[in-house]
Coordinates of C-alpha atoms in Angstrom, one line a residue:
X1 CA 0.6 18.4 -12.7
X2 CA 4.6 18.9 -13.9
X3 CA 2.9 18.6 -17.7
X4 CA 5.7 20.6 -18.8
X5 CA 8.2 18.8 -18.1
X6 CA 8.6 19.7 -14.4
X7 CA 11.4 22.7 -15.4
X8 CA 11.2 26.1 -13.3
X9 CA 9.6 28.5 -15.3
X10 CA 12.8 30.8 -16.0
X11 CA 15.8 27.5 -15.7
X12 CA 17.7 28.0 -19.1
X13 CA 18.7 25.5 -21.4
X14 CA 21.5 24.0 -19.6
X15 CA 21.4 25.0 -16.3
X16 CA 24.4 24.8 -14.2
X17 CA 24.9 22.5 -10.8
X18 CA 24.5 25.1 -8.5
X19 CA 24.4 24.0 -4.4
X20 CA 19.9 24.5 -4.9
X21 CA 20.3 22.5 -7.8
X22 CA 22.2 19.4 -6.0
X23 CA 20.0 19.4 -3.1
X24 CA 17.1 19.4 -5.5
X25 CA 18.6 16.4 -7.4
X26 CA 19.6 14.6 -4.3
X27 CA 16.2 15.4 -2.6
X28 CA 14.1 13.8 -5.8
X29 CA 16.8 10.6 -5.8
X30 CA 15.8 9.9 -2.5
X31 CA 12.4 10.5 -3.0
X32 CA 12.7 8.0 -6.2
X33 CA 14.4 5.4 -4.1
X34 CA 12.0 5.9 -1.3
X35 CA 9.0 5.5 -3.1
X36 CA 10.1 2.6 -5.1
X37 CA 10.7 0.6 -2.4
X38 CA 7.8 1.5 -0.1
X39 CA 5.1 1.3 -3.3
X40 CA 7.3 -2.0 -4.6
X41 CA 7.0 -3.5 -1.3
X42 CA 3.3 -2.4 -0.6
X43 CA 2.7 -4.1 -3.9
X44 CA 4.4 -7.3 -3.5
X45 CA 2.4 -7.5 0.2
X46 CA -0.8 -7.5 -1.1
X47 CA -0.8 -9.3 -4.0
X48 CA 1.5 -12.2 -2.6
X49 CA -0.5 -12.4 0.8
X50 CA -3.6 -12.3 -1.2
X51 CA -5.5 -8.8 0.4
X52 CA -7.1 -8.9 -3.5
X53 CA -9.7 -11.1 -2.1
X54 CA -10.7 -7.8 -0.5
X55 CA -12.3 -5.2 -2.9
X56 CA -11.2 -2.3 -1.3
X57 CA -7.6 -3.4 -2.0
X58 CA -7.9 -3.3 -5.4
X59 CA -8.4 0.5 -5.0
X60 CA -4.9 0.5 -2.3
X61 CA -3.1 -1.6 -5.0
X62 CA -4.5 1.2 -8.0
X63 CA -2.7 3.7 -5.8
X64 CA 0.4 2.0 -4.9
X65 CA 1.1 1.1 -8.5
X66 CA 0.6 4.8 -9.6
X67 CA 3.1 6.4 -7.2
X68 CA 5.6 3.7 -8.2
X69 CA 4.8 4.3 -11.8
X70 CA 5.4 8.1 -10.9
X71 CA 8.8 7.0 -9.2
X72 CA 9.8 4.8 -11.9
X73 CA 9.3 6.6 -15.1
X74 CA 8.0 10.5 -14.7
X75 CA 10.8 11.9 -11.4
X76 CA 13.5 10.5 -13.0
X77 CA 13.1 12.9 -16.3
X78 CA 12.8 15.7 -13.8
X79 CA 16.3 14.9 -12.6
X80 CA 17.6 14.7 -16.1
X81 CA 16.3 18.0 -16.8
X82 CA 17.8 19.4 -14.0
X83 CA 20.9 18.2 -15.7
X84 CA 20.4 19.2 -19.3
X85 CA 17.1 20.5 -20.6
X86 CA 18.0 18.7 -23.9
X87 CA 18.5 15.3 -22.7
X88 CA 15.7 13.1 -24.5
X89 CA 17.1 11.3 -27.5
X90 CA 13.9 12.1 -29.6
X91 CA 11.1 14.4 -29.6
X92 CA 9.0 10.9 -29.3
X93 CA 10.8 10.6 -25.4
X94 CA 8.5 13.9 -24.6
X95 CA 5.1 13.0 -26.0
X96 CA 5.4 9.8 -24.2
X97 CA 6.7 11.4 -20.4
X98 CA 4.8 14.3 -20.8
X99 CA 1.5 13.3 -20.1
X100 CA 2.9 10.8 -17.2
X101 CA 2.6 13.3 -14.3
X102 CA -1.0 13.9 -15.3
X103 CA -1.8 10.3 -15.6
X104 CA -0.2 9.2 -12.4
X105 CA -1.2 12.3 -10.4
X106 CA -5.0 11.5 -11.9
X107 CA -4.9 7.3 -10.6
X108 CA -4.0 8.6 -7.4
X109 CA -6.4 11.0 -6.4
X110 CA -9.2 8.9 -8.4
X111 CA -8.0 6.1 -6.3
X112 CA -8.0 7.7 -3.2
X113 CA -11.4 9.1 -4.0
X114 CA -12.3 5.7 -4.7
X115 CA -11.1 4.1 -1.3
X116 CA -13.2 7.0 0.4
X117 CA -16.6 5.5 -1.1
X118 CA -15.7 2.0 -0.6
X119 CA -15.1 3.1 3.0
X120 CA -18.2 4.8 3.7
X121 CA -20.0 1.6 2.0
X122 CA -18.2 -0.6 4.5
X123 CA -19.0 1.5 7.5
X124 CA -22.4 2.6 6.4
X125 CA -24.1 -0.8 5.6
X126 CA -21.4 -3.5 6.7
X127 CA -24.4 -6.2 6.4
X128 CA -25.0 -6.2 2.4
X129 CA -21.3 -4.3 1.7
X130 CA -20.4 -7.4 -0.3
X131 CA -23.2 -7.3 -2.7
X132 CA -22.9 -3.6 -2.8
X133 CA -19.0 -3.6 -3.7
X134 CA -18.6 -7.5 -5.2
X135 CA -15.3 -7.8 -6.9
X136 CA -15.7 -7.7 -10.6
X137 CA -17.3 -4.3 -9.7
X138 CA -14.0 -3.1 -7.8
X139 CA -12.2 -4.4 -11.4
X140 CA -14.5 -2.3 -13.2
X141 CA -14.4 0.8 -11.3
X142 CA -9.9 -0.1 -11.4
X143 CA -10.3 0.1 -14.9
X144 CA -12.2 3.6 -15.5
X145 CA -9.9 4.9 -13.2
X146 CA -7.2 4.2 -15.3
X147 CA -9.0 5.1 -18.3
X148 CA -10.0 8.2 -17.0
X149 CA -6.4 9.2 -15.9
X150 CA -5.5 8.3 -19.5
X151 CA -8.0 10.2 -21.1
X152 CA -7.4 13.1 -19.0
X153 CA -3.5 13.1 -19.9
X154 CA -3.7 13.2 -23.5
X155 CA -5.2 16.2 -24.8
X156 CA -2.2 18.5 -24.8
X157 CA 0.5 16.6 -26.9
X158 CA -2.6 16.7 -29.6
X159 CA -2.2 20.5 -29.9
X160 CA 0.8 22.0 -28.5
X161 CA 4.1 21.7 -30.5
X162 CA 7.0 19.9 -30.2
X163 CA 8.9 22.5 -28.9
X164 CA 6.5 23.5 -26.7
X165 CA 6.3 20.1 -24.4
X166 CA 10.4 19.2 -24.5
X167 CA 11.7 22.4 -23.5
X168 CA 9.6 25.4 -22.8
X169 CA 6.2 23.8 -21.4
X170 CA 4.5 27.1 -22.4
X171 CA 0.9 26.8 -23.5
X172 CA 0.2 26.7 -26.8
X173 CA -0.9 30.5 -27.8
X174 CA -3.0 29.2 -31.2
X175 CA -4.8 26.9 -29.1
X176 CA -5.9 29.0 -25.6
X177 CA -8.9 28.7 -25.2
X178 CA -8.4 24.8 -25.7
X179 CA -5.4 24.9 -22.9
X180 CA -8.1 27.1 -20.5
X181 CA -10.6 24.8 -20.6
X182 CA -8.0 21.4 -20.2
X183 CA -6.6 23.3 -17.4
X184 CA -9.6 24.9 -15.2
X185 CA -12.5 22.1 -16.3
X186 CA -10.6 18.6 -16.8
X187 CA -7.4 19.5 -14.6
X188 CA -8.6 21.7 -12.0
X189 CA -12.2 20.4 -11.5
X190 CA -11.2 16.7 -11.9
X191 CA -7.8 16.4 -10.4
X192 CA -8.6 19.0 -7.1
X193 CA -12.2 19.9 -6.9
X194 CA -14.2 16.7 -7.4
X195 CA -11.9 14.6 -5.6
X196 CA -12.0 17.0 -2.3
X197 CA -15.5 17.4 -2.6
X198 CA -16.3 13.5 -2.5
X199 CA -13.2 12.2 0.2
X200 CA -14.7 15.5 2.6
X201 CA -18.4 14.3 2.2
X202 CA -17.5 10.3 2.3
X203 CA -15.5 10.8 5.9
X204 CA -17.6 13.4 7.3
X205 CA -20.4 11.1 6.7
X206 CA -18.2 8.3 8.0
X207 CA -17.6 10.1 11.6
X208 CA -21.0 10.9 12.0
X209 CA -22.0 7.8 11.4
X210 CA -19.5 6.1 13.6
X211 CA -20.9 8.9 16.5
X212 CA -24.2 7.7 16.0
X213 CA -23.2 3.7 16.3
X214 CA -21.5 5.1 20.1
X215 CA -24.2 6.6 20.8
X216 CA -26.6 3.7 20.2
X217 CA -23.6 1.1 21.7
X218 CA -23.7 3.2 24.9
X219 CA -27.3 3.1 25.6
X220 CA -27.3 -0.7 24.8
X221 CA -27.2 -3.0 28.4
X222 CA -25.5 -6.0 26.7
X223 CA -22.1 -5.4 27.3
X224 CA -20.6 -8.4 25.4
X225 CA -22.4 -6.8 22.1
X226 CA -21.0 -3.4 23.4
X227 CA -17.5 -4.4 23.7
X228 CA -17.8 -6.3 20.5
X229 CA -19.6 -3.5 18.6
X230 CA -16.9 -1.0 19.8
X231 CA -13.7 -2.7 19.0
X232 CA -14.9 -3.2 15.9
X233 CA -16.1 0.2 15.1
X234 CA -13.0 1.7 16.1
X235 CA -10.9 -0.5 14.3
X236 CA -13.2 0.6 10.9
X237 CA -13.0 3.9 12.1
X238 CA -9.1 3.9 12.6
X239 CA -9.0 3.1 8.8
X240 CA -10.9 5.5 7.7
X241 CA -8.8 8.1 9.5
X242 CA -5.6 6.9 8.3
X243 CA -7.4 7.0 4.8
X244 CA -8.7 10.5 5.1
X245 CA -5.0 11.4 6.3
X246 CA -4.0 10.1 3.1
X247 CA -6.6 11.6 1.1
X248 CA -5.4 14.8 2.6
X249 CA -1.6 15.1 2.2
X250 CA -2.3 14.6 -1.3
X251 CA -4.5 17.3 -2.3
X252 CA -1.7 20.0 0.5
X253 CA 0.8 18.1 -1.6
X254 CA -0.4 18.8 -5.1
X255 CA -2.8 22.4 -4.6
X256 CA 0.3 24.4 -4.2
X257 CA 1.8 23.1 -7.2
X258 CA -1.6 23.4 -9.3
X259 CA -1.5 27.2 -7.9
X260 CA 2.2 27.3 -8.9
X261 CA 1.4 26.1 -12.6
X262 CA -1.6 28.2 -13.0
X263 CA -0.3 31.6 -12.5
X264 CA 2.6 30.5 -14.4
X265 CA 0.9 29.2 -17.5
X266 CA -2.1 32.2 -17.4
X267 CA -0.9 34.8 -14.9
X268 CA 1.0 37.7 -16.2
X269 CA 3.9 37.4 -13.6
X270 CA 6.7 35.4 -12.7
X271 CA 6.9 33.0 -10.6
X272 CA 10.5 32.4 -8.8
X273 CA 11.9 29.7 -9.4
X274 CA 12.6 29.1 -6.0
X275 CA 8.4 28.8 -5.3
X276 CA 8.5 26.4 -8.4
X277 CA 10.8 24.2 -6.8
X278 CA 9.8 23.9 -3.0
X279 CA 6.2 22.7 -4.5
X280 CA 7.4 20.6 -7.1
X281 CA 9.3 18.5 -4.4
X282 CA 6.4 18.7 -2.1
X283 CA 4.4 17.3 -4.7
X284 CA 6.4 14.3 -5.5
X285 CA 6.6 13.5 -2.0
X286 CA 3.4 12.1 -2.0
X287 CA 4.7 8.9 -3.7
X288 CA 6.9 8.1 -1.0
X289 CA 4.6 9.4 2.2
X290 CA 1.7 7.1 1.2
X291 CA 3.2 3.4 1.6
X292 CA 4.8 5.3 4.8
X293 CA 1.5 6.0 6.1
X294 CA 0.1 2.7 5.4
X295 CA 2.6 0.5 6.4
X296 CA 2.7 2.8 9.9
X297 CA -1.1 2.8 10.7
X298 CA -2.6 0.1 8.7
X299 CA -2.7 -2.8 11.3
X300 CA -3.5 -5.6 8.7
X301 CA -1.1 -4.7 5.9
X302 CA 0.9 -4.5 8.4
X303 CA 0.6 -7.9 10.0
X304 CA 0.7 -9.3 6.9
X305 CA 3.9 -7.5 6.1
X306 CA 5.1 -9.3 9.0
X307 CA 4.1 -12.4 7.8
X308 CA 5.5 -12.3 4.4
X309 CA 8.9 -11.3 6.0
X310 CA 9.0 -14.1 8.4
X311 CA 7.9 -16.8 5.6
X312 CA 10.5 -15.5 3.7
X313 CA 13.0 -15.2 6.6
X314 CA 12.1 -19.2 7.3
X315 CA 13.2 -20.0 3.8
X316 CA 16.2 -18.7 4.3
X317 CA 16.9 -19.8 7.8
X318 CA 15.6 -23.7 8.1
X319 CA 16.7 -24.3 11.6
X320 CA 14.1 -22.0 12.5
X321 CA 11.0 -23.9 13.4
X322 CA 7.5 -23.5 12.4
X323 CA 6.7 -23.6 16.1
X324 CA 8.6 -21.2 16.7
X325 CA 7.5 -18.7 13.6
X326 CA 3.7 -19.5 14.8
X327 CA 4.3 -18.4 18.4
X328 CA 5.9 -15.1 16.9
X329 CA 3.0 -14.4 14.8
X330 CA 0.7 -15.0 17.7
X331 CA 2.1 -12.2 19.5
X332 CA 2.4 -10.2 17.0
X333 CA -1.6 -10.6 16.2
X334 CA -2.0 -10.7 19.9
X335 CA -0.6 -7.3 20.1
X336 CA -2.2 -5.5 17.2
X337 CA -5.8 -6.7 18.9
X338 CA -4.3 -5.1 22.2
X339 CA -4.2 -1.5 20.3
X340 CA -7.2 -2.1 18.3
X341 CA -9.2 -2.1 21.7
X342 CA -7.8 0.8 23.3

């Protein structure tokens, strides 16, 4: 959740640059860069090609702008604090970044969870999906996701001290039964449990259903409405893979972490700071892997990546033709329709 700061549990005050500590660094700058670019691009794709008209973008565009968000503003005060545990200018620089990995982490997995329902809408009833999932409703559901996220972020920097949040991240001892229940009922059973629970049931529902279309497809004796039926099943299908493959990485990216944070806060042990660190990269990686992911096996973000680039390129090359930029495209679309079919 990197609530407290994302500092290993036993780094002192002003740790020194040790070889760990500059991988560390250089490992989270390129995950900052990384993610920046890919989410920032993602972004621009979607809302400049127009994808919104599509209400289950709203939910890829909710995701996108949370693990840039998490790039821009919340990894960036983990490497300062790898550089000097002191390095806000005012106590108010913690209460406003402290709550930032919660509120990030939160959109994303609420998004996510979101994209799984809107997925098994599409694939379950593709006849009245529209009127099932119009678009003010995707702007509604957009919005308590973020107000949800926020709501869950807050409640720690309305009890814990001062000291507590900028420096040592411990839990606040005259409050613990308030920081148990934050922890194992909002964080734990909103941020991990929930979320699994509904992506698992939305896909697994999803694959059976998609068997059951095959099966009903392969009995059938038309087979123009076979061959129809089938590409486009697959292609649904293929989405929903890619989605659930999403969906996944980020709860392997963020349990360990969680497990990290819990023994640390409640257990009686140590943890080394070595464990600390490993999972704390691994969970910031999930900013950068998910435009990766989507700009790899999405076929139509990434066709209309394509398109944005070579509009762009055109600008700034007049002598080539539109002719010429409309046959490229054609290929392009003619060879994303190849791989959707096999």
């Amino acid at each position: 959740m990197a609530d407290d700061n994302s500092t290993s549990p036993t780094a002192p005050v002003a740790p020194s640059l040790t070889v760990s500590a500059v991988f560390i660094i250089s490992y989270l700058l390129f995950l900052v860069i990384t993610a920046l670019a890919g989410n920032g691009l993602l972004i621009t794709v979607i809302i400049k090609r127009e994808l919104l008209q599509k209400a289950h973008y709203y939910f890829i565009l909710s995701l996108a702008t949370s693990d840039f968000l998490n790039a821009l503003l919340k990894i960036p005060t983990t490497i300062l604090g790898r550089f000097d545990r002191n390095w806000y200018p005012s106590y108010i620089v913690c209460y406003f970044t402290t709550p930032l990995g919660v509120l990030f982490g939160a959109a994303s997995v609420f998004s996510l969870s979101s994209v799984a329902i809107n997925r098994y809408l599409v694939i379950s009833s593709p006849l009245n999906y529209s009127d099932r999932m119009p678009p003010f409703l995707a702007k509604v559901i957009l919005a308590l996701i973020w107000l949800g996220s926020f709501c869950l972020a807050i409640p720690p920097v309305m009890w814990r001290e001062k000291d507590a949040i900028c420096r040592s991240g411990r839990i606040s001892k005259e409050h613990y039964t308030s920081e148990v229940l934050y922890f194992f009922l909002a964080l734990w059973l909103f941020v991990i449990v929930i979320p699994s629970i509904i992506m698992c049931v939305s896909y697994v529902k999803i694959f059976l259903i998609a068997r059951y279309h095959a099966i009903q497809i392969n009995s059938q004796n038309n087979a123009t409405v076979m061959c129809q039926e089938t590409r486009k099943r697959r292609r649904d299908v293929k989405a929903a893979i890619v989605l659930a493959v999403i969906g996944g990485i980020f709860i392997l990216c963020w349990f360990p972490f969680f497990v990290v944070q819990t023994v640390h806060k409640f257990g009686q042990g140590n943890i080394s700071p070595i464990y600390f660190n490993i999972f704390l990269c691994v969970m910031y990686s999930n900013s950068a892997l998910d435009p990766v992911l989507l700009f790899l096996f999405n076929a139509e973000i990434r066709r209309n990546l394509i398109r944005l680039y070579c509009r762009a390129f055109q600008k700034t090359n007049p002598q080539v033709t539109q002719s010429e930029l409309s046959s490229f495209l054609t290929r392009q679309a003619n060879e994303e329709l190849t791989r959707g079919s096999t």
